[in-house]
mmCIF file of C-alpha atoms and ligand atoms in Angstrom:
data_model
loop_
_atom_site.group_PDB
_atom_site.id
_atom_site.type_symbol
_atom_site.label_atom_id
_atom_site.label_comp_id
_atom_site.label_asym_id
_atom_site.label_seq_id
_atom_site.Cartn_x
_atom_site.Cartn_y
_atom_site.Cartn_z
ATOM 1 C CA UNK A 56 114.570 122.158 80.343
ATOM 2 C CA UNK A 57 115.535 119.131 82.453
ATOM 3 C CA UNK A 58 118.642 117.094 81.556
ATOM 4 C CA UNK A 59 118.551 113.346 82.209
ATOM 5 C CA UNK A 60 121.783 111.331 82.204
ATOM 6 C CA UNK A 61 121.545 107.627 81.296
ATOM 7 C CA UNK A 62 118.419 108.695 79.431
ATOM 8 C CA UNK A 63 118.279 105.796 76.951
ATOM 9 C CA UNK A 64 118.339 103.166 79.710
ATOM 10 C CA UNK A 65 115.520 101.435 81.551
ATOM 11 C CA UNK A 66 115.187 104.145 84.200
ATOM 12 C CA UNK A 67 115.922 107.086 81.904
ATOM 13 C CA UNK A 68 113.212 106.199 79.427
ATOM 14 C CA UNK A 69 110.643 105.723 82.202
ATOM 15 C CA UNK A 70 111.473 109.149 83.617
ATOM 16 C CA UNK A 71 111.436 110.822 80.191
ATOM 17 C CA UNK A 72 107.994 109.301 79.611
ATOM 18 C CA UNK A 73 106.703 110.533 83.009
ATOM 19 C CA UNK A 74 108.067 114.066 82.460
ATOM 20 C CA UNK A 75 106.739 114.274 78.902
ATOM 21 C CA UNK A 76 103.342 113.175 80.222
ATOM 22 C CA UNK A 77 103.387 116.258 82.487
ATOM 23 C CA UNK A 78 104.390 118.501 79.577
ATOM 24 C CA UNK A 79 107.971 119.053 80.821
ATOM 25 C CA UNK A 80 110.780 119.439 78.307
ATOM 26 C CA UNK A 81 113.547 116.838 78.522
ATOM 27 C CA UNK A 82 117.069 116.961 77.120
ATOM 28 C CA UNK A 83 118.280 113.364 76.993
ATOM 29 C CA UNK A 84 121.995 112.746 77.517
ATOM 30 C CA UNK A 85 122.802 109.450 75.785
ATOM 31 C CA UNK A 86 126.057 107.655 75.067
ATOM 32 C CA UNK A 87 125.618 106.334 71.514
ATOM 33 C CA UNK A 88 124.119 107.853 68.333
ATOM 34 C CA UNK A 89 121.842 104.825 67.902
ATOM 35 C CA UNK A 90 120.206 105.723 71.250
ATOM 36 C CA UNK A 91 118.893 109.035 69.876
ATOM 37 C CA UNK A 92 115.782 107.411 68.371
ATOM 38 C CA UNK A 93 115.181 105.485 71.597
ATOM 39 C CA UNK A 94 115.207 108.695 73.661
ATOM 40 C CA UNK A 95 112.986 110.535 71.178
ATOM 41 C CA UNK A 96 110.482 107.652 71.225
ATOM 42 C CA UNK A 97 110.333 107.949 75.037
ATOM 43 C CA UNK A 98 109.428 111.647 74.701
ATOM 44 C CA UNK A 99 112.699 113.629 74.819
ATOM 45 C CA UNK A 100 112.617 116.991 73.031
ATOM 46 C CA UNK A 101 116.399 117.451 72.736
ATOM 47 C CA UNK A 102 119.314 115.009 72.681
ATOM 48 C CA UNK A 103 123.015 115.323 73.476
ATOM 49 C CA UNK A 104 125.289 112.378 72.674
ATOM 50 C CA UNK A 105 128.370 112.037 74.886
ATOM 51 C CA UNK A 106 130.227 110.394 77.734
ATOM 52 C CA UNK A 107 128.886 111.096 81.218
ATOM 53 C CA UNK A 108 132.445 111.151 82.631
ATOM 54 C CA UNK A 109 133.645 113.815 80.122
ATOM 55 C CA UNK A 110 133.483 117.435 81.375
ATOM 56 C CA UNK A 111 133.153 118.914 77.847
ATOM 57 C CA UNK A 112 130.242 116.592 76.991
ATOM 58 C CA UNK A 113 128.565 117.405 80.302
ATOM 59 C CA UNK A 114 128.984 121.151 79.732
ATOM 60 C CA UNK A 115 127.244 120.807 76.365
ATOM 61 C CA UNK A 116 124.452 118.720 77.907
ATOM 62 C CA UNK A 117 123.847 121.170 80.751
ATOM 63 C CA UNK A 118 123.968 124.413 78.770
ATOM 64 C CA UNK A 119 120.858 126.515 79.511
ATOM 65 C CA UNK A 120 119.212 123.857 81.700
ATOM 66 C CA UNK A 121 117.339 124.505 84.929
ATOM 67 C CA UNK A 122 117.608 121.027 86.433
ATOM 68 C CA UNK A 123 119.478 117.757 86.116
ATOM 69 C CA UNK A 124 118.359 114.234 86.979
ATOM 70 C CA UNK A 125 121.465 112.063 87.282
ATOM 71 C CA UNK A 126 121.080 108.348 86.558
ATOM 72 C CA UNK A 127 124.429 106.610 86.909
ATOM 73 C CA UNK A 128 125.481 103.810 84.557
ATOM 74 C CA UNK A 129 124.385 100.477 85.984
ATOM 75 C CA UNK A 130 127.033 98.685 88.149
ATOM 76 C CA UNK A 131 129.915 100.854 86.902
ATOM 77 C CA UNK A 132 133.302 100.769 88.705
ATOM 78 C CA UNK A 133 133.779 104.544 88.332
ATOM 79 C CA UNK A 134 130.370 105.581 89.649
ATOM 80 C CA UNK A 135 131.709 107.938 92.393
ATOM 81 C CA UNK A 136 134.090 109.676 89.929
ATOM 82 C CA UNK A 137 131.297 109.980 87.349
ATOM 83 C CA UNK A 138 129.034 111.437 90.043
ATOM 84 C CA UNK A 139 131.687 114.005 91.000
ATOM 85 C CA UNK A 140 132.130 114.969 87.306
ATOM 86 C CA UNK A 141 128.369 115.494 86.920
ATOM 87 C CA UNK A 142 128.210 117.554 90.139
ATOM 88 C CA UNK A 143 131.129 119.752 88.993
ATOM 89 C CA UNK A 144 129.429 120.324 85.625
ATOM 90 C CA UNK A 145 126.164 121.253 87.384
ATOM 91 C CA UNK A 146 128.074 123.774 89.502
ATOM 92 C CA UNK A 147 129.731 125.274 86.389
ATOM 93 C CA UNK A 148 126.364 125.495 84.620
ATOM 94 C CA UNK A 149 124.626 126.992 87.657
ATOM 95 C CA UNK A 150 121.660 124.588 87.522
ATOM 96 C CA UNK A 151 118.855 125.301 89.964
ATOM 97 C CA UNK A 152 118.070 121.692 90.893
ATOM 98 C CA UNK A 153 120.086 118.467 91.101
ATOM 99 C CA UNK A 154 118.107 115.273 91.615
ATOM 100 C CA UNK A 155 120.111 112.089 92.109
ATOM 101 C CA UNK A 156 118.762 108.632 91.355
ATOM 102 C CA UNK A 157 120.353 106.747 94.247
ATOM 103 C CA UNK A 158 119.243 103.413 95.704
ATOM 104 C CA UNK A 159 117.406 102.076 98.749
ATOM 105 C CA UNK A 160 119.949 101.789 101.638
ATOM 106 C CA UNK A 161 123.044 103.272 99.954
ATOM 107 C CA UNK A 162 124.919 102.900 103.270
ATOM 108 C CA UNK A 163 125.078 99.099 102.897
ATOM 109 C CA UNK A 164 128.806 98.578 102.317
ATOM 110 C CA UNK A 165 128.312 94.860 101.620
ATOM 111 C CA UNK A 166 127.068 95.924 98.172
ATOM 112 C CA UNK A 167 129.718 98.023 96.348
ATOM 113 C CA UNK A 168 127.194 99.707 94.016
ATOM 114 C CA UNK A 169 125.190 100.880 97.059
ATOM 115 C CA UNK A 170 128.352 102.190 98.734
ATOM 116 C CA UNK A 171 129.244 104.003 95.475
ATOM 117 C CA UNK A 172 125.910 105.849 95.611
ATOM 118 C CA UNK A 173 126.534 106.819 99.251
ATOM 119 C CA UNK A 174 129.774 108.495 98.074
ATOM 120 C CA UNK A 175 127.867 110.436 95.383
ATOM 121 C CA UNK A 176 125.250 111.506 97.962
ATOM 122 C CA UNK A 177 128.095 112.683 100.219
ATOM 123 C CA UNK A 178 129.614 114.773 97.402
ATOM 124 C CA UNK A 179 126.180 116.265 96.673
ATOM 125 C CA UNK A 180 125.611 117.282 100.302
ATOM 126 C CA UNK A 181 128.960 119.110 100.152
ATOM 127 C CA UNK A 182 128.279 120.733 96.764
ATOM 128 C CA UNK A 183 126.165 123.747 97.701
ATOM 129 C CA UNK A 184 123.632 122.728 95.013
ATOM 130 C CA UNK A 185 119.876 122.469 95.645
ATOM 131 C CA UNK A 186 119.750 118.697 95.972
ATOM 132 C CA UNK A 187 117.077 116.003 96.167
ATOM 133 C CA UNK A 188 118.010 112.333 96.547
ATOM 134 C CA UNK A 189 115.656 109.534 95.527
ATOM 135 C CA UNK A 190 116.365 106.048 96.868
ATOM 136 C CA UNK A 191 114.333 103.465 94.909
ATOM 137 C CA UNK A 192 114.049 99.805 95.882
ATOM 138 C CA UNK A 193 114.559 97.010 93.338
ATOM 139 C CA UNK A 194 112.196 97.476 90.406
ATOM 140 C CA UNK A 195 109.278 95.109 89.900
ATOM 141 C CA UNK A 196 110.353 95.343 86.240
ATOM 142 C CA UNK A 197 113.493 93.289 87.082
ATOM 143 C CA UNK A 198 111.277 90.186 86.816
ATOM 144 C CA UNK A 199 111.066 90.928 83.075
ATOM 145 C CA UNK A 200 114.710 89.789 82.798
ATOM 146 C CA UNK A 201 113.421 86.277 83.567
ATOM 147 C CA UNK A 202 110.291 86.657 81.468
ATOM 148 C CA UNK A 203 111.050 84.049 78.846
ATOM 149 C CA UNK A 204 111.568 81.158 81.312
ATOM 150 C CA UNK A 205 108.594 82.333 83.411
ATOM 151 C CA UNK A 206 106.221 82.424 80.452
ATOM 152 C CA UNK A 207 107.596 79.416 78.553
ATOM 153 C CA UNK A 208 108.244 76.839 81.308
ATOM 154 C CA UNK A 209 106.907 78.423 84.510
ATOM 155 C CA UNK A 210 110.402 78.739 86.009
ATOM 156 C CA UNK A 211 111.343 81.781 88.112
ATOM 157 C CA UNK A 212 114.976 81.169 89.099
ATOM 158 C CA UNK A 213 116.955 83.528 91.375
ATOM 159 C CA UNK A 214 120.392 83.154 93.042
ATOM 160 C CA UNK A 215 118.993 83.862 96.516
ATOM 161 C CA UNK A 216 116.371 82.541 98.970
ATOM 162 C CA UNK A 217 112.872 82.272 97.552
ATOM 163 C CA UNK A 218 111.564 83.584 100.905
ATOM 164 C CA UNK A 219 113.830 86.669 101.002
ATOM 165 C CA UNK A 220 111.656 89.833 101.305
ATOM 166 C CA UNK A 221 111.959 92.829 98.948
ATOM 167 C CA UNK A 222 110.260 96.228 98.834
ATOM 168 C CA UNK A 223 110.088 95.893 95.037
ATOM 169 C CA UNK A 224 108.729 99.052 93.466
ATOM 170 C CA UNK A 225 107.031 99.736 90.123
ATOM 171 C CA UNK A 226 109.443 101.782 87.970
ATOM 172 C CA UNK A 227 106.418 103.683 86.677
ATOM 173 C CA UNK A 228 105.715 104.844 90.275
ATOM 174 C CA UNK A 229 109.397 105.789 90.682
ATOM 175 C CA UNK A 230 109.306 107.811 87.445
ATOM 176 C CA UNK A 231 106.077 109.575 88.408
ATOM 177 C CA UNK A 232 107.465 110.425 91.867
ATOM 178 C CA UNK A 233 110.662 111.755 90.249
ATOM 179 C CA UNK A 234 108.542 113.908 87.935
ATOM 180 C CA UNK A 235 106.721 115.345 90.980
ATOM 181 C CA UNK A 236 110.053 116.217 92.591
ATOM 182 C CA UNK A 237 111.355 117.830 89.387
ATOM 183 C CA UNK A 238 108.197 119.732 88.403
ATOM 184 C CA UNK A 239 106.893 120.902 91.773
ATOM 185 C CA UNK A 240 108.438 123.175 94.404
ATOM 186 C CA UNK A 241 109.522 122.311 97.918
ATOM 187 C CA UNK A 242 111.676 119.195 97.470
ATOM 188 C CA UNK A 243 115.124 120.748 97.985
ATOM 189 C CA UNK A 244 117.289 119.095 100.667
ATOM 190 C CA UNK A 245 115.045 116.024 100.762
ATOM 191 C CA UNK A 246 116.101 112.368 100.762
ATOM 192 C CA UNK A 247 113.161 110.184 99.748
ATOM 193 C CA UNK A 248 113.020 106.416 100.057
ATOM 194 C CA UNK A 249 110.913 104.972 97.203
ATOM 195 C CA UNK A 250 109.875 101.509 98.374
ATOM 196 C CA UNK A 251 107.141 99.234 97.087
ATOM 197 C CA UNK A 252 104.039 98.568 99.219
ATOM 198 C CA UNK A 253 104.661 94.949 100.323
ATOM 199 C CA UNK A 254 107.351 92.532 101.508
ATOM 200 C CA UNK A 255 107.551 90.631 98.264
ATOM 201 C CA UNK A 256 109.400 87.315 98.057
ATOM 202 C CA UNK A 257 110.297 85.381 94.893
ATOM 203 C CA UNK A 258 107.775 82.748 96.046
ATOM 204 C CA UNK A 259 104.999 85.375 96.276
ATOM 205 C CA UNK A 260 106.036 86.817 92.890
ATOM 206 C CA UNK A 261 105.728 83.346 91.329
ATOM 207 C CA UNK A 262 102.232 83.015 92.838
ATOM 208 C CA UNK A 263 101.091 86.335 91.348
ATOM 209 C CA UNK A 264 102.575 85.465 87.954
ATOM 210 C CA UNK A 265 100.890 82.042 87.993
ATOM 211 C CA UNK A 266 97.549 83.734 88.604
ATOM 212 C CA UNK A 267 98.020 86.215 85.746
ATOM 213 C CA UNK A 268 99.344 83.619 83.296
ATOM 214 C CA UNK A 269 96.794 80.972 84.299
ATOM 215 C CA UNK A 270 99.399 78.239 84.718
ATOM 216 C CA UNK A 271 101.927 77.134 87.379
ATOM 217 C CA UNK A 272 105.035 79.247 88.009
ATOM 218 C CA UNK A 273 107.583 78.012 90.553
ATOM 219 C CA UNK A 274 110.230 80.087 92.320
ATOM 220 C CA UNK A 275 113.576 78.269 92.471
ATOM 221 C CA UNK A 276 116.854 79.168 94.194
ATOM 222 C CA UNK A 277 119.893 78.704 91.976
ATOM 223 C CA UNK A 278 123.077 77.924 93.914
ATOM 224 C CA UNK A 279 124.982 81.269 93.847
ATOM 225 C CA UNK A 280 128.170 79.374 92.874
ATOM 226 C CA UNK A 281 126.394 78.013 89.806
ATOM 227 C CA UNK A 282 125.129 81.537 88.981
ATOM 228 C CA UNK A 283 128.717 82.845 89.304
ATOM 229 C CA UNK A 284 130.177 80.195 86.981
ATOM 230 C CA UNK A 285 127.397 80.663 84.422
ATOM 231 C CA UNK A 286 127.783 84.464 84.473
ATOM 232 C CA UNK A 287 131.560 84.125 84.070
ATOM 233 C CA UNK A 288 131.151 81.684 81.188
ATOM 234 C CA UNK A 289 128.749 84.216 79.637
ATOM 235 C CA UNK A 290 131.504 86.871 79.643
ATOM 236 C CA UNK A 291 130.797 88.807 82.870
ATOM 237 C CA UNK A 292 133.970 89.649 84.803
ATOM 238 C CA UNK A 293 135.671 92.150 87.118
ATOM 239 C CA UNK A 294 133.631 94.750 89.040
ATOM 240 C CA UNK A 295 130.169 93.854 87.642
ATOM 241 C CA UNK A 296 130.639 90.131 88.368
ATOM 242 C CA UNK A 297 131.977 90.700 91.895
ATOM 243 C CA UNK A 298 129.360 93.358 92.670
ATOM 244 C CA UNK A 299 126.398 91.285 91.515
ATOM 245 C CA UNK A 300 127.790 88.306 93.452
ATOM 246 C CA UNK A 301 127.980 90.467 96.600
ATOM 247 C CA UNK A 302 124.451 91.768 95.945
ATOM 248 C CA UNK A 303 122.980 88.297 95.621
ATOM 249 C CA UNK A 304 124.815 87.153 98.793
ATOM 250 C CA UNK A 305 123.249 90.110 100.643
ATOM 251 C CA UNK A 306 119.821 89.392 99.147
ATOM 252 C CA UNK A 307 120.182 85.738 100.174
ATOM 253 C CA UNK A 308 120.807 86.754 103.805
ATOM 254 C CA UNK A 309 118.532 89.778 104.216
ATOM 255 C CA UNK A 310 116.452 90.619 101.138
ATOM 256 C CA UNK A 311 116.013 94.416 100.832
ATOM 257 C CA UNK A 312 113.034 95.945 102.589
ATOM 258 C CA UNK A 313 111.795 99.532 102.954
ATOM 259 C CA UNK A 314 108.781 101.609 103.897
ATOM 260 C CA UNK A 315 106.261 102.749 101.220
ATOM 261 C CA UNK A 316 104.826 105.817 103.007
ATOM 262 C CA UNK A 317 107.120 108.399 101.399
ATOM 263 C CA UNK A 318 106.332 107.103 97.913
ATOM 264 C CA UNK A 319 102.591 107.124 98.684
ATOM 265 C CA UNK A 320 102.846 110.742 99.874
ATOM 266 C CA UNK A 321 104.702 111.821 96.721
ATOM 267 C CA UNK A 322 102.247 110.050 94.415
ATOM 268 C CA UNK A 323 99.195 110.997 96.490
ATOM 269 C CA UNK A 324 97.966 107.425 95.980
ATOM 270 C CA UNK A 325 98.928 103.917 97.066
ATOM 271 C CA UNK A 326 102.072 102.578 95.344
ATOM 272 C CA UNK A 327 101.444 99.796 92.821
ATOM 273 C CA UNK A 328 101.201 96.283 94.227
ATOM 274 C CA UNK A 329 103.041 93.523 92.361
ATOM 275 C CA UNK A 330 99.750 91.785 91.443
ATOM 276 C CA UNK A 331 98.669 94.913 89.540
ATOM 277 C CA UNK A 332 102.077 95.320 87.891
ATOM 278 C CA UNK A 333 101.914 91.653 86.816
ATOM 279 C CA UNK A 334 98.457 92.122 85.286
ATOM 280 C CA UNK A 335 99.639 95.272 83.491
ATOM 281 C CA UNK A 336 102.844 93.827 82.068
ATOM 282 C CA UNK A 337 102.536 90.008 82.027
ATOM 283 C CA UNK A 338 98.803 89.940 81.223
ATOM 284 C CA UNK A 339 98.100 88.090 77.956
ATOM 285 C CA UNK A 340 96.359 90.918 76.134
ATOM 286 C CA UNK A 341 94.432 94.131 76.524
ATOM 287 C CA UNK A 342 91.142 92.205 76.584
ATOM 288 C CA UNK A 343 91.570 91.966 80.366
ATOM 289 C CA UNK A 344 91.182 95.695 80.749
ATOM 290 C CA UNK A 345 88.024 97.736 80.944
ATOM 291 C CA UNK A 346 87.186 99.699 77.765
ATOM 292 C CA UNK A 347 89.058 103.010 77.757
ATOM 293 C CA UNK A 348 91.693 101.790 80.228
ATOM 294 C CA UNK A 349 95.110 102.867 79.046
ATOM 295 C CA UNK A 350 97.567 100.072 79.576
ATOM 296 C CA UNK A 351 100.576 102.432 79.908
ATOM 297 C CA UNK A 352 103.329 99.907 79.318
ATOM 298 C CA UNK A 353 106.676 101.672 79.796
ATOM 299 C CA UNK A 354 109.030 101.933 76.790
ATOM 300 C CA UNK A 355 111.580 99.552 78.353
ATOM 301 C CA UNK A 356 108.808 97.095 79.285
ATOM 302 C CA UNK A 357 107.614 97.029 75.681
ATOM 303 C CA UNK A 358 111.112 95.813 74.642
ATOM 304 C CA UNK A 359 110.687 92.743 76.846
ATOM 305 C CA UNK A 360 107.198 91.816 75.743
ATOM 306 C CA UNK A 361 106.702 89.158 73.142
ATOM 307 C CA UNK A 362 103.612 87.081 72.596
ATOM 308 C CA UNK A 363 102.509 85.117 75.635
HETATM 309 N N1 LIG B 551 117.319 98.052 88.468
HETATM 310 C C1 LIG B 551 116.930 98.381 89.673
HETATM 311 O O1 LIG B 551 116.155 97.674 90.300
HETATM 312 C C2 LIG B 551 117.449 99.667 90.310
HETATM 313 C C3 LIG B 551 116.922 100.084 91.530
HETATM 314 C C4 LIG B 551 117.413 101.270 92.103
HETATM 315 C C5 LIG B 551 118.402 101.993 91.462
HETATM 316 N N2 LIG B 551 118.890 101.551 90.269
HETATM 317 C C6 LIG B 551 119.959 102.342 89.617
HETATM 318 O O2 LIG B 551 119.446 102.929 88.454
HETATM 319 C C7 LIG B 551 120.549 103.242 87.592
HETATM 320 C C8 LIG B 551 120.178 102.953 86.151
HETATM 321 O O3 LIG B 551 119.808 101.613 86.010
HETATM 322 P P1 LIG B 551 119.149 101.119 84.638
HETATM 323 O O4 LIG B 551 118.645 99.755 84.891
HETATM 324 O O5 LIG B 551 118.241 102.161 84.111
HETATM 325 O O6 LIG B 551 120.458 101.014 83.723
HETATM 326 P P2 LIG B 551 120.547 100.918 82.133
HETATM 327 O O7 LIG B 551 119.262 100.475 81.524
HETATM 328 O O8 LIG B 551 121.777 100.122 81.844
HETATM 329 O O9 LIG B 551 120.786 102.444 81.708
HETATM 330 C C9 LIG B 551 121.989 103.094 81.930
HETATM 331 C C10 LIG B 551 122.262 103.997 80.743
HETATM 332 O O10 LIG B 551 123.505 104.688 80.991
HETATM 333 C C11 LIG B 551 124.254 104.679 79.771
HETATM 334 N N3 LIG B 551 125.698 104.826 80.012
HETATM 335 C C12 LIG B 551 126.565 103.900 80.481
HETATM 336 N N4 LIG B 551 127.813 104.404 80.516
HETATM 337 C C13 LIG B 551 127.730 105.663 80.038
HETATM 338 C C14 LIG B 551 128.676 106.682 79.784
HETATM 339 N N5 LIG B 551 129.976 106.522 80.069
HETATM 340 N N6 LIG B 551 128.251 107.863 79.271
HETATM 341 C C15 LIG B 551 126.936 108.074 78.964
HETATM 342 N N7 LIG B 551 125.983 107.131 79.198
HETATM 343 C C16 LIG B 551 126.383 105.942 79.704
HETATM 344 C C17 LIG B 551 123.927 103.331 79.165
HETATM 345 O O11 LIG B 551 124.272 103.334 77.792
HETATM 346 P P3 LIG B 551 124.858 101.975 77.118
HETATM 347 O O12 LIG B 551 123.665 101.171 76.747
HETATM 348 O O13 LIG B 551 125.617 102.492 75.963
HETATM 349 O O14 LIG B 551 125.714 101.306 78.148
HETATM 350 C C18 LIG B 551 122.428 103.224 79.422
HETATM 351 O O15 LIG B 551 121.676 103.862 78.417
HETATM 352 C C19 LIG B 551 121.755 102.459 88.108
HETATM 353 O O16 LIG B 551 122.665 103.364 88.713
HETATM 354 C C20 LIG B 551 121.149 101.532 89.146
HETATM 355 O O17 LIG B 551 122.037 101.244 90.208
HETATM 356 C C21 LIG B 551 118.419 100.425 89.666
#
């Protein structure tokens, strides 16, 4: 039995799906009762509802489990403390494997949520547990957040340079690599960078989307100050607002690149290129696929798909 924290989220559901596909049994740790159905639909066999910072809830979630895959809440100010609570619970439960869903380049202090993951990695390396750290790049699926404007008016707007390069990775590849690490032997003490196969810029993304949709899509840089004011007016504040602002400032200067070889080795195939992801997820209908081809849209992708 493998416990997944953050199991009802975008990453958690993808991993549950990938583990269930391999026949592994997943206990999903979710925060709210209404997320139980979501986790079951993704393939979880057992569910525990609780708070990932609460030792008693963690003890219940980890009882009788062989491994834990820790997915931290997204852009959360207490991420290091939550990580330490999960590590302590894993030690109490005597789990055999702890796999941490970190991020590409956690040592980048300019981005507080990367730095937070470096602190969790540090605590893990001092824990005495059998640890594996996965460091995924930005998901290709993040483009789905802008799907409506892309599909409706051909506008792909980002608060950073349209020529900034990213090692954007397919979340399905990340989930399948995580399932390899959890289900196969020999991955203890490893730190694996999970980067996509190309230096992808917003301008290149727009080009691929235009091809799939059959109409123009233009990448456009929003002034980060305008993004900040709009996000604030929309109710974002405090740590998430400041952290995302810092992230976009970093992206504007450097992008976020990485090397795909480790991911290719784990998957034993080439990582998914954005053009193929775009066809799979933004493609108008299944008619584009050869008979018998399984489209394999991830549960969280399905949420974002309307009619084109
Ligand atoms: N997006 C990317 O490109 C990317 C790339 C690399 C790494 N990551 C990392 O991946 C992680 C997960 O991201 P995601 O996009 O999958 O996030 P997500 O969809 O927001 O999922 C996070 C889940 O954690 C749950 N959660 C939040 N606080 C909790 C608490 N106190 N107790 C129990 N559960 C709680 C959330 O429940 P609620 O819905 O109730 O809040 C949600 O189901 C983040 O740490 C992120 O930094 C993301």
